[in-house]
PDB file of C-alpha atoms and ligand atoms in Angstrom:
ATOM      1  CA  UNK A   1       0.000   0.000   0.000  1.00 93.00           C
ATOM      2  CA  UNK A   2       0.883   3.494  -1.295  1.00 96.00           C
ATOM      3  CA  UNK A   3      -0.190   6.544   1.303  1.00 97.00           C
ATOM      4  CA  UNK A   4      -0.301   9.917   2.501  1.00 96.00           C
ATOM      5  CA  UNK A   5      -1.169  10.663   5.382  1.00 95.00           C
ATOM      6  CA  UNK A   6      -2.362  14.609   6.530  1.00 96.00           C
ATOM      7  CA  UNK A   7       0.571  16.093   4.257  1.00 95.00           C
ATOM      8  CA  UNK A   8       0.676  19.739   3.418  1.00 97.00           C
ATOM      9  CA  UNK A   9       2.116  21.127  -0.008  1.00 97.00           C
ATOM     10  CA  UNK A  10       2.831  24.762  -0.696  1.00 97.00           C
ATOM     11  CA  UNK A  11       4.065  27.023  -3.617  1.00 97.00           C
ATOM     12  CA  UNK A  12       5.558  29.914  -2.009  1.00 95.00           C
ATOM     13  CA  UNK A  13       2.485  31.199  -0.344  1.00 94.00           C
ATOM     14  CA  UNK A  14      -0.290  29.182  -2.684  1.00 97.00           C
ATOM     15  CA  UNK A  15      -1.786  26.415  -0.079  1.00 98.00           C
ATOM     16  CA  UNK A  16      -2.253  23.396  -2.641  1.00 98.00           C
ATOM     17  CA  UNK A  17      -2.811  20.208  -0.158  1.00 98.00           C
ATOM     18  CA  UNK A  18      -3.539  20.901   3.442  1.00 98.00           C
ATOM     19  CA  UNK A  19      -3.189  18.057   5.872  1.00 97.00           C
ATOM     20  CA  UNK A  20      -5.046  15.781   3.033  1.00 98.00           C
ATOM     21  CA  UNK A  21      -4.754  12.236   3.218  1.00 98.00           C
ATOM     22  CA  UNK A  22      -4.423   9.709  -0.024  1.00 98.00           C
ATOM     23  CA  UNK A  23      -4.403   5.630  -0.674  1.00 97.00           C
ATOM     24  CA  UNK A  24      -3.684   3.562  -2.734  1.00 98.00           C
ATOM     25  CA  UNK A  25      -3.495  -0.131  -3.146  1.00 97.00           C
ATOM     26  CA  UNK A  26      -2.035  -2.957  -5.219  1.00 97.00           C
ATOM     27  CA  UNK A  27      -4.134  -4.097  -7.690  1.00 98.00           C
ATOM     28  CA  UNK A  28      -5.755  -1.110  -7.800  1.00 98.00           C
ATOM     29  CA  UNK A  29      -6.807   1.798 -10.521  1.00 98.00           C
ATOM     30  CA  UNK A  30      -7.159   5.316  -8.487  1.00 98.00           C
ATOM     31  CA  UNK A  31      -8.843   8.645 -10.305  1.00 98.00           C
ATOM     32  CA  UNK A  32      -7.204  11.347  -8.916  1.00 98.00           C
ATOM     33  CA  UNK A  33      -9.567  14.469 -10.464  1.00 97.00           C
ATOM     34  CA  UNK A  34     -10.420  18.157 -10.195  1.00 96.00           C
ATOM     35  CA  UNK A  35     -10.560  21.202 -12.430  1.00 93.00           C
ATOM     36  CA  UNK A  36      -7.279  22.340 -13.865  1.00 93.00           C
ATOM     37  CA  UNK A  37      -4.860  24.217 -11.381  1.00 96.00           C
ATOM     38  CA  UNK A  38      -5.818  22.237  -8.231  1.00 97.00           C
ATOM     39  CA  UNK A  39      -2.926  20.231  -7.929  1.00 98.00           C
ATOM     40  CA  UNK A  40      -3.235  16.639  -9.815  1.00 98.00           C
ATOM     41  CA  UNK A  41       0.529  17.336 -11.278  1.00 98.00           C
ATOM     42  CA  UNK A  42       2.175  18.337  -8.075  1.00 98.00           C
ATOM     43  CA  UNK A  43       0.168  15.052  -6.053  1.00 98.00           C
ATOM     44  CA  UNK A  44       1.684  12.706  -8.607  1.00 98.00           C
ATOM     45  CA  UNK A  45       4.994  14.576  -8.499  1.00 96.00           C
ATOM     46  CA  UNK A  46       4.791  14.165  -5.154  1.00 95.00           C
ATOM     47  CA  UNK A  47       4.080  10.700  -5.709  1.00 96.00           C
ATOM     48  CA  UNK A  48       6.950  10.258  -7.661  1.00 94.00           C
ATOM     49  CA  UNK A  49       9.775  11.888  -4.865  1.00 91.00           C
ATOM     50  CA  UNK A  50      10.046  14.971  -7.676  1.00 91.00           C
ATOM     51  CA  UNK A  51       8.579  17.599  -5.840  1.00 92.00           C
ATOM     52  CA  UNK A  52       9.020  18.036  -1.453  1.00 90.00           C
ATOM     53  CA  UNK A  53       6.167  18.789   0.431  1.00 92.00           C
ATOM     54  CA  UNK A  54       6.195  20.668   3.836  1.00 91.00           C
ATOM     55  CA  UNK A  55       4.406  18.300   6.507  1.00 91.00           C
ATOM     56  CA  UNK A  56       3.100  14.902   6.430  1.00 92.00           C
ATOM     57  CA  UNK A  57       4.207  11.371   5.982  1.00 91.00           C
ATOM     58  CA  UNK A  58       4.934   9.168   3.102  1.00 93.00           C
ATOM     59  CA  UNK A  59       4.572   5.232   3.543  1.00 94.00           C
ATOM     60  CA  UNK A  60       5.070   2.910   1.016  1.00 93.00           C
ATOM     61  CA  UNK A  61       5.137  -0.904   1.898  1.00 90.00           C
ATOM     62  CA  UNK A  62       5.800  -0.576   5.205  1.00 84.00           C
ATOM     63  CA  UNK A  63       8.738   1.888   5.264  1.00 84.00           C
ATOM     64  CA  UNK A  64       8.581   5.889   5.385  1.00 85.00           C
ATOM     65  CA  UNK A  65       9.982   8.148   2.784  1.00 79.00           C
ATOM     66  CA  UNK A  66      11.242  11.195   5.031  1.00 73.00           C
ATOM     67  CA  UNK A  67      11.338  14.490   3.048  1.00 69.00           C
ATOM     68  CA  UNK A  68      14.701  15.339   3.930  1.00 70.00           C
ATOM     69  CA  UNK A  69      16.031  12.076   2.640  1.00 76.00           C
ATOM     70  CA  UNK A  70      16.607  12.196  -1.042  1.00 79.00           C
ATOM     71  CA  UNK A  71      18.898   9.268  -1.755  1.00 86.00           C
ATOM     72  CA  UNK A  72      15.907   6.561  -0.613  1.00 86.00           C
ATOM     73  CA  UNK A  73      13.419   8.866  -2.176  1.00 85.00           C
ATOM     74  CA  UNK A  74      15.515   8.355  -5.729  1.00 85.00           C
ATOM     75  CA  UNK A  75      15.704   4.390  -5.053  1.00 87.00           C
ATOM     76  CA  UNK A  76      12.780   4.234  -4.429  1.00 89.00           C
ATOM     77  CA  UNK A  77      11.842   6.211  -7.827  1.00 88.00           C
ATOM     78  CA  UNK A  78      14.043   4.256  -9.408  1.00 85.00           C
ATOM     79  CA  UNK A  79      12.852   0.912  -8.357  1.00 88.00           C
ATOM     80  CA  UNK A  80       9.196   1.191  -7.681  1.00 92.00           C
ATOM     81  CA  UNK A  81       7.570   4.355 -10.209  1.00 93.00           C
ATOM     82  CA  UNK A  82       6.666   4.415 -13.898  1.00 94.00           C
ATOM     83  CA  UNK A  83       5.839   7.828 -14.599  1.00 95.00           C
ATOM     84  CA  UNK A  84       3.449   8.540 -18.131  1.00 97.00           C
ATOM     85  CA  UNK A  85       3.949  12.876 -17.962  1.00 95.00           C
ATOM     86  CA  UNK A  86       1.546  15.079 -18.755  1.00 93.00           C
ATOM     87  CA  UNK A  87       4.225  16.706 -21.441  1.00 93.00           C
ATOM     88  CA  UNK A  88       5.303  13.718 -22.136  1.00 94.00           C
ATOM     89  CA  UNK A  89       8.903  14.210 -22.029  1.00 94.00           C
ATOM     90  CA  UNK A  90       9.848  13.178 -24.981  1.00 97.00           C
ATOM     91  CA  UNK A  91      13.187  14.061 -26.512  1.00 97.00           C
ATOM     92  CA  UNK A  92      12.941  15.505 -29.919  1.00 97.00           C
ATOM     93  CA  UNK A  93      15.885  13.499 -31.642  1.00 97.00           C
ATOM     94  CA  UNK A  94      15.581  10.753 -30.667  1.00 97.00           C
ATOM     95  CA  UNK A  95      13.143   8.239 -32.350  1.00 97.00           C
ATOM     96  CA  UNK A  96      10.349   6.323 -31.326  1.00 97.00           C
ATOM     97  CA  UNK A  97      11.796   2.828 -29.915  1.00 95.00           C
ATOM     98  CA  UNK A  98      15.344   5.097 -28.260  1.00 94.00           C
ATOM     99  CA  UNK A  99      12.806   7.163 -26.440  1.00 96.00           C
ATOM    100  CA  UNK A 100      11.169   4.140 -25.040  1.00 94.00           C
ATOM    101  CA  UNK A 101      13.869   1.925 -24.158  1.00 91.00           C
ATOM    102  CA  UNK A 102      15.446   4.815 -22.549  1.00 89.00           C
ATOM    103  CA  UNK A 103      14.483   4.002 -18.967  1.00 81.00           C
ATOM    104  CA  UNK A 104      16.458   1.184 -18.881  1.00 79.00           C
ATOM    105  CA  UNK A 105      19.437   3.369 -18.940  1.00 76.00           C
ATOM    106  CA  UNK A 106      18.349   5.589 -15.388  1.00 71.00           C
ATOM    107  CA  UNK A 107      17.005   1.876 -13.576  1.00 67.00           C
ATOM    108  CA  UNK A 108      18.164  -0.673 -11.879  1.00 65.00           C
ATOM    109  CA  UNK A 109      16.032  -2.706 -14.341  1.00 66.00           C
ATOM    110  CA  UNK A 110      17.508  -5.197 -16.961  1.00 64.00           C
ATOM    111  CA  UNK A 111      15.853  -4.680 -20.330  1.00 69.00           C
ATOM    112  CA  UNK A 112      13.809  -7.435 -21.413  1.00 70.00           C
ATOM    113  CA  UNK A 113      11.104  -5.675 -23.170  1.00 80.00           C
ATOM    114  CA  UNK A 114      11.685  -5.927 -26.660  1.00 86.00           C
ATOM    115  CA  UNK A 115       8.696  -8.209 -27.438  1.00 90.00           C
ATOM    116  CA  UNK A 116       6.538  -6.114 -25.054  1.00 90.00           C
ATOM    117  CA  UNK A 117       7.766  -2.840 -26.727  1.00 93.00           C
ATOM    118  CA  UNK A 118       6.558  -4.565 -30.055  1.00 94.00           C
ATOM    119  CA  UNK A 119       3.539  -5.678 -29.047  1.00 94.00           C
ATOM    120  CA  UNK A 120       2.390  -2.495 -27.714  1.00 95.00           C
ATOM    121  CA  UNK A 121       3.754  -0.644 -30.841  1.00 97.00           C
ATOM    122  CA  UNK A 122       1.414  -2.573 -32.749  1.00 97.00           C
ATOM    123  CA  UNK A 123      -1.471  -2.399 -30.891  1.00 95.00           C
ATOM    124  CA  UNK A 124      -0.961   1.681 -30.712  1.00 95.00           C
ATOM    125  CA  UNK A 125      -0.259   1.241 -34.358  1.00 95.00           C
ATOM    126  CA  UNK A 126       3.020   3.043 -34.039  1.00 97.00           C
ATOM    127  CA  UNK A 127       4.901   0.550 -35.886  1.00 96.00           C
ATOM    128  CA  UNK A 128       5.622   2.845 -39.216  1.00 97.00           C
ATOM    129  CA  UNK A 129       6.937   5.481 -36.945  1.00 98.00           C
ATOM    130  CA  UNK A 130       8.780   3.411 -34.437  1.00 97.00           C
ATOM    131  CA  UNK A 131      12.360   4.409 -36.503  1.00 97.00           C
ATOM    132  CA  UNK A 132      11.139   8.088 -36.790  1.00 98.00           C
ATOM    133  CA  UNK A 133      12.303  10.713 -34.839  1.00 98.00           C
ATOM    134  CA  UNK A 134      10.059  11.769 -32.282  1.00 98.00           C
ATOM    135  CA  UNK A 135       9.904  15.847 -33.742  1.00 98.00           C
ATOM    136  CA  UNK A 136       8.486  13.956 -36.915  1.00 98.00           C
ATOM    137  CA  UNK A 137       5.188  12.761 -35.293  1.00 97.00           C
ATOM    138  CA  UNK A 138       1.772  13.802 -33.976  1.00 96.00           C
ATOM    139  CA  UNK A 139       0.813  14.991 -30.796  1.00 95.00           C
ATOM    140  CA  UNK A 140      -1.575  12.217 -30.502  1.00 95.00           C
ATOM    141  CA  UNK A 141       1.676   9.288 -31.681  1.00 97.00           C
ATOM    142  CA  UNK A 142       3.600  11.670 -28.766  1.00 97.00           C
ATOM    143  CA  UNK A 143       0.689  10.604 -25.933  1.00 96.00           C
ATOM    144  CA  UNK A 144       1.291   6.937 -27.375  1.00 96.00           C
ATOM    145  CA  UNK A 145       4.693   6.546 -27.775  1.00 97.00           C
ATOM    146  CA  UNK A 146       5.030   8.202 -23.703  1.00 97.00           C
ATOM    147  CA  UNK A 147       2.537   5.575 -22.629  1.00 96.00           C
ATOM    148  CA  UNK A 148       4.512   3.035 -23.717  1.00 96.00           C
ATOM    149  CA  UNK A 149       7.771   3.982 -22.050  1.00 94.00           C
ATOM    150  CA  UNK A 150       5.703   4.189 -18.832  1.00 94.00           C
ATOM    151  CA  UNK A 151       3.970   0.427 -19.548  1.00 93.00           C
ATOM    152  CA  UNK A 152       7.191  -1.545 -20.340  1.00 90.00           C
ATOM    153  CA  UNK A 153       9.118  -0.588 -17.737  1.00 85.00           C
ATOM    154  CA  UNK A 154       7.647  -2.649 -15.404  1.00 83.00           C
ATOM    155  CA  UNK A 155       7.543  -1.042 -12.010  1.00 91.00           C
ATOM    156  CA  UNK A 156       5.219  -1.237  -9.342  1.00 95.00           C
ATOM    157  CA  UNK A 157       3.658   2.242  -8.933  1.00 97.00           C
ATOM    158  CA  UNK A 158       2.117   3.142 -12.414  1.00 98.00           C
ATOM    159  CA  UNK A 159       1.912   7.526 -12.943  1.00 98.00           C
ATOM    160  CA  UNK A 160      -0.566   8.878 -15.763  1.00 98.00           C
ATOM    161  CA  UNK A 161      -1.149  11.989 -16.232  1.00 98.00           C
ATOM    162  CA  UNK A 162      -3.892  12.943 -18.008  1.00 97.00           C
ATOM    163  CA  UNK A 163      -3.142   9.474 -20.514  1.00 96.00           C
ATOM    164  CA  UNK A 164      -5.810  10.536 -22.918  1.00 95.00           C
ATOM    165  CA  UNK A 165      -5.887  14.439 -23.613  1.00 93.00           C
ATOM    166  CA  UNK A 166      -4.086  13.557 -26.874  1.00 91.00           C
ATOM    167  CA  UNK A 167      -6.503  10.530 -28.146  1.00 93.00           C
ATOM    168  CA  UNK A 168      -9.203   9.573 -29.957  1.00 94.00           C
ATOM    169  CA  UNK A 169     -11.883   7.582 -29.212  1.00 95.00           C
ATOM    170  CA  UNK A 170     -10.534   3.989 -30.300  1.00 94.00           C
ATOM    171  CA  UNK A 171      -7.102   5.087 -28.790  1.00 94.00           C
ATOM    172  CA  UNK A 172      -8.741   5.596 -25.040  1.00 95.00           C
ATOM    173  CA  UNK A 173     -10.445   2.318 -25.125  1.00 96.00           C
ATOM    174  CA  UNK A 174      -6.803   0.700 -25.551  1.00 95.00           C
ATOM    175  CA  UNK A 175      -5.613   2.645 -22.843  1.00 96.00           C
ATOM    176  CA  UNK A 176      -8.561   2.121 -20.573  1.00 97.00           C
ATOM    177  CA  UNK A 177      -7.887  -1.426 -21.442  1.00 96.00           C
ATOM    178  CA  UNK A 178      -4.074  -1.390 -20.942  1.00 95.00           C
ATOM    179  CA  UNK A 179      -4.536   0.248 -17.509  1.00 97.00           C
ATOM    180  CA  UNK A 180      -6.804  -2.586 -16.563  1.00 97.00           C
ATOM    181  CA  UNK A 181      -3.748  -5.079 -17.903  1.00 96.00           C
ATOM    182  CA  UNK A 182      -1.563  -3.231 -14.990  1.00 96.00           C
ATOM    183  CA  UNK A 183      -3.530  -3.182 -12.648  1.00 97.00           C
ATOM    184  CA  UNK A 184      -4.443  -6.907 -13.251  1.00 97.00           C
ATOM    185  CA  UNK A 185      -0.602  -7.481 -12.922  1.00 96.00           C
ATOM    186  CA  UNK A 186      -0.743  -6.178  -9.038  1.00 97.00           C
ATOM    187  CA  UNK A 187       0.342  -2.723 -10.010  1.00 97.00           C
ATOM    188  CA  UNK A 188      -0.848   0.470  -7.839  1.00 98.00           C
ATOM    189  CA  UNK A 189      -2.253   2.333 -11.036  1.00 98.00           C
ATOM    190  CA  UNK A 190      -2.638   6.372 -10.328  1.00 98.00           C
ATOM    191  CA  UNK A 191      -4.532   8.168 -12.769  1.00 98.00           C
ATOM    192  CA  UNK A 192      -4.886  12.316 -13.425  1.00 98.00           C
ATOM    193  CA  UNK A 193      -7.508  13.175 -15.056  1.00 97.00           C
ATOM    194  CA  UNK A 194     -10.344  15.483 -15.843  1.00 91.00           C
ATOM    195  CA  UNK A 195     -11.878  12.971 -18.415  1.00 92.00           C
ATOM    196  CA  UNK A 196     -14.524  11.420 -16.554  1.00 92.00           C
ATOM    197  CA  UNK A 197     -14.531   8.404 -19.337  1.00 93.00           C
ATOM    198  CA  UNK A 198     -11.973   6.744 -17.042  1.00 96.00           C
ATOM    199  CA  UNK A 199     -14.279   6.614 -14.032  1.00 96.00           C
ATOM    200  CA  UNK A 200     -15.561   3.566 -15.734  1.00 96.00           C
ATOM    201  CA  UNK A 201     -11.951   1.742 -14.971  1.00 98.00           C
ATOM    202  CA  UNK A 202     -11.245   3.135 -11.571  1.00 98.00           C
ATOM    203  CA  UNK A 203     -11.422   1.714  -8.323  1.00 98.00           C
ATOM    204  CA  UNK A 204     -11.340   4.712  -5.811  1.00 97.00           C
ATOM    205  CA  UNK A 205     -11.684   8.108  -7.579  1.00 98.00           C
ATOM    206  CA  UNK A 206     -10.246  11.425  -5.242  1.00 98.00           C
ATOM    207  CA  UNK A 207     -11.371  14.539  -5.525  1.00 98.00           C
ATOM    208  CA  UNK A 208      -9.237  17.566  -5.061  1.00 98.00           C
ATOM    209  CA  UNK A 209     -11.651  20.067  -3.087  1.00 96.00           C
ATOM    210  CA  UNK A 210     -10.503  23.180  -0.609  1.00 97.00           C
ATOM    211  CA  UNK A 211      -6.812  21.581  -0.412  1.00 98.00           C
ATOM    212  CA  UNK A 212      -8.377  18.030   0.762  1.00 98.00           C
ATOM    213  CA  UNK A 213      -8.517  14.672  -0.620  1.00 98.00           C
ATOM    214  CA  UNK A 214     -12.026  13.480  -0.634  1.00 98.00           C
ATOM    215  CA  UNK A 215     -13.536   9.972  -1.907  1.00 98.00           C
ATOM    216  CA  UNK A 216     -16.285   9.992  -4.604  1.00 94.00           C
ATOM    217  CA  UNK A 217     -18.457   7.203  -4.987  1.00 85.00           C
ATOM    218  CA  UNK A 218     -19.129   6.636  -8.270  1.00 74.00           C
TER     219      UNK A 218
HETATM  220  N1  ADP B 301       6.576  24.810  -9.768  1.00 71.59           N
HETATM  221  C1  ADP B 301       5.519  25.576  -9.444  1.00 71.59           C
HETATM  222  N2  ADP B 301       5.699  26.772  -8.833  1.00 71.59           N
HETATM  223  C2  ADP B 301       4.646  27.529  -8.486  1.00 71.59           C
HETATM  224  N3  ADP B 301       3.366  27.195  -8.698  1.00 71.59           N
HETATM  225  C3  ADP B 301       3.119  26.007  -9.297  1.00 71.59           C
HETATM  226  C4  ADP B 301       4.192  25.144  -9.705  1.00 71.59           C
HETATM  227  N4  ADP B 301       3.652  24.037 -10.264  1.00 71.59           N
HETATM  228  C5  ADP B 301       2.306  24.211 -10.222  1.00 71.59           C
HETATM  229  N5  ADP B 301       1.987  25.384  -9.657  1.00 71.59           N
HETATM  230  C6  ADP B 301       0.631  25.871  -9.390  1.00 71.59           C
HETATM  231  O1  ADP B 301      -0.030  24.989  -8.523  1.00 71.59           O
HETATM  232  C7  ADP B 301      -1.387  24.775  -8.908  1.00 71.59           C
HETATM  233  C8  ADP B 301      -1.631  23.301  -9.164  1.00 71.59           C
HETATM  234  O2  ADP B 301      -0.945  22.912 -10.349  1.00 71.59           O
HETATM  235  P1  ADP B 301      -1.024  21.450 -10.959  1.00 71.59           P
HETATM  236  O3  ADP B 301      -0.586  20.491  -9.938  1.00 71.59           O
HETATM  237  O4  ADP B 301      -0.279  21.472 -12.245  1.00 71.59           O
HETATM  238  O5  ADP B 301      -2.607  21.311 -11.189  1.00 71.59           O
HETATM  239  P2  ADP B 301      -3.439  20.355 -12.178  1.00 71.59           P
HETATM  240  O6  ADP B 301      -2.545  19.243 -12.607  1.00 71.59           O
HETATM  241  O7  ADP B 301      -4.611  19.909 -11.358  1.00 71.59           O
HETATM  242  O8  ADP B 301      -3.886  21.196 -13.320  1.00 71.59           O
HETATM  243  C9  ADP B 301      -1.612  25.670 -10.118  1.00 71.59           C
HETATM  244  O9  ADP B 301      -2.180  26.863  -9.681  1.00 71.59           O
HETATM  245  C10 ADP B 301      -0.223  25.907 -10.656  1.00 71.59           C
HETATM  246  O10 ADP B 301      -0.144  27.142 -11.279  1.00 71.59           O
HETATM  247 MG1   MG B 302      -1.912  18.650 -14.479  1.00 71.59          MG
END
């Protein structure tokens, strides 16, 4: 289990999270939603051990990630998150496949994905562009191509952020269907969002509302 518990996270003097509390589970798809600017980027970025927050603690399978302590708060990236960006974070010259397997070269990780990497090429039908460089292709090949990188790298704590602003119709029922795939693997599966289509695939959803976490039954 992934949580939160009562942590606080400023920018200078803009309160985003106060004393708000978050879960998360193996095997689990969580919605983390709210209107733009409330703070679904800086909880996954917190998430992730990018960003520090000011109070609050952060347990993760039975140890606590202490905000002062960046060297276990980089393992611990390094081992346990796959993070799908909201900008994707592509780089521009490098292709398709180099920006994928790229990963590999920051983790721990050995690289046994090239079957995966194919598979999922084909069923994003990125194949034709898999040798292209990455300034070369669509914004909607970008989303795909970055949701890749975060599938085969096989960690534990699956980050998407806002995995279909980029897609069509056919293209968010693969990902809806993907997600399901990780989270059928035993993955903790975190989700930001504004597109209520994924409700349909999430376990929990959390709302962002006055600088709190709060449940939604759906
Ligand atoms: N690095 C930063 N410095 C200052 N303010 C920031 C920074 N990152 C985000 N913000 C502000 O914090 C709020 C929440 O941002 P964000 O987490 O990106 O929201 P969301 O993902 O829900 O749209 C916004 O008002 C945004 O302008
Ligand atoms: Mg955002």
């Amino acid at each position: 289990m992934l949580e939160l518990r009562q942590f606080t996270k400023k920018y200078k003097d803009k309160l985003i999270f106060q004393e708000a509390d978050f879960q998360a589970q193996s095997g689990e798809i969580v919605l983390l939603t709210s209107k733009s600017g409330k703070g679904k980027t800086t909880l996954l970025d917190i998430i992730a051990g990018l960003k520090t927050w000011e109070k609050g603690d952060y347990f993760y399978k039975g140890q606590t990630y202490l905000l002062e302590d960046d060297e276990a708060m980089s393992a611990f990236r390094s081992q346990s998150i796959a993070y799908i960006p909201q900008d994707f974070a592509l780089i521009a010259d490098y292709t398709v496949r180099e920006n994928i397997v790229l990963p590999f070269l920051y983790s721990s990780k050995p690289y046994q994905a090239e079957a995966e990497i194919d598979r999922l090429l084909r069923t994003f039908d990125l194949e034709e562009v898999g040798d292209s460089k990455v300034r070369k292709i669509s914004g909607g090949q970008k989303q795909r191509a970055a949701i890749i990188r975060g599938l085969v790298v096989n960690s534990p704590i699956l980050l998407a952020d806002e995995p279909t602003a980029n897609l069509d119709e056919d293209n968010i029922q693969l990902v809806q269907e993907l997600l399901l795939e990780q989270k059928e693997k035993g993955k903790i599966v975190i989700i930001a969002s504004h597109d209520s289509r994924l409700q349909s695939i999430a376990d929990q959803i959390y709302r962002i509302k006055n600088q709190k976490l709060i449940i939604e039954t759906k």
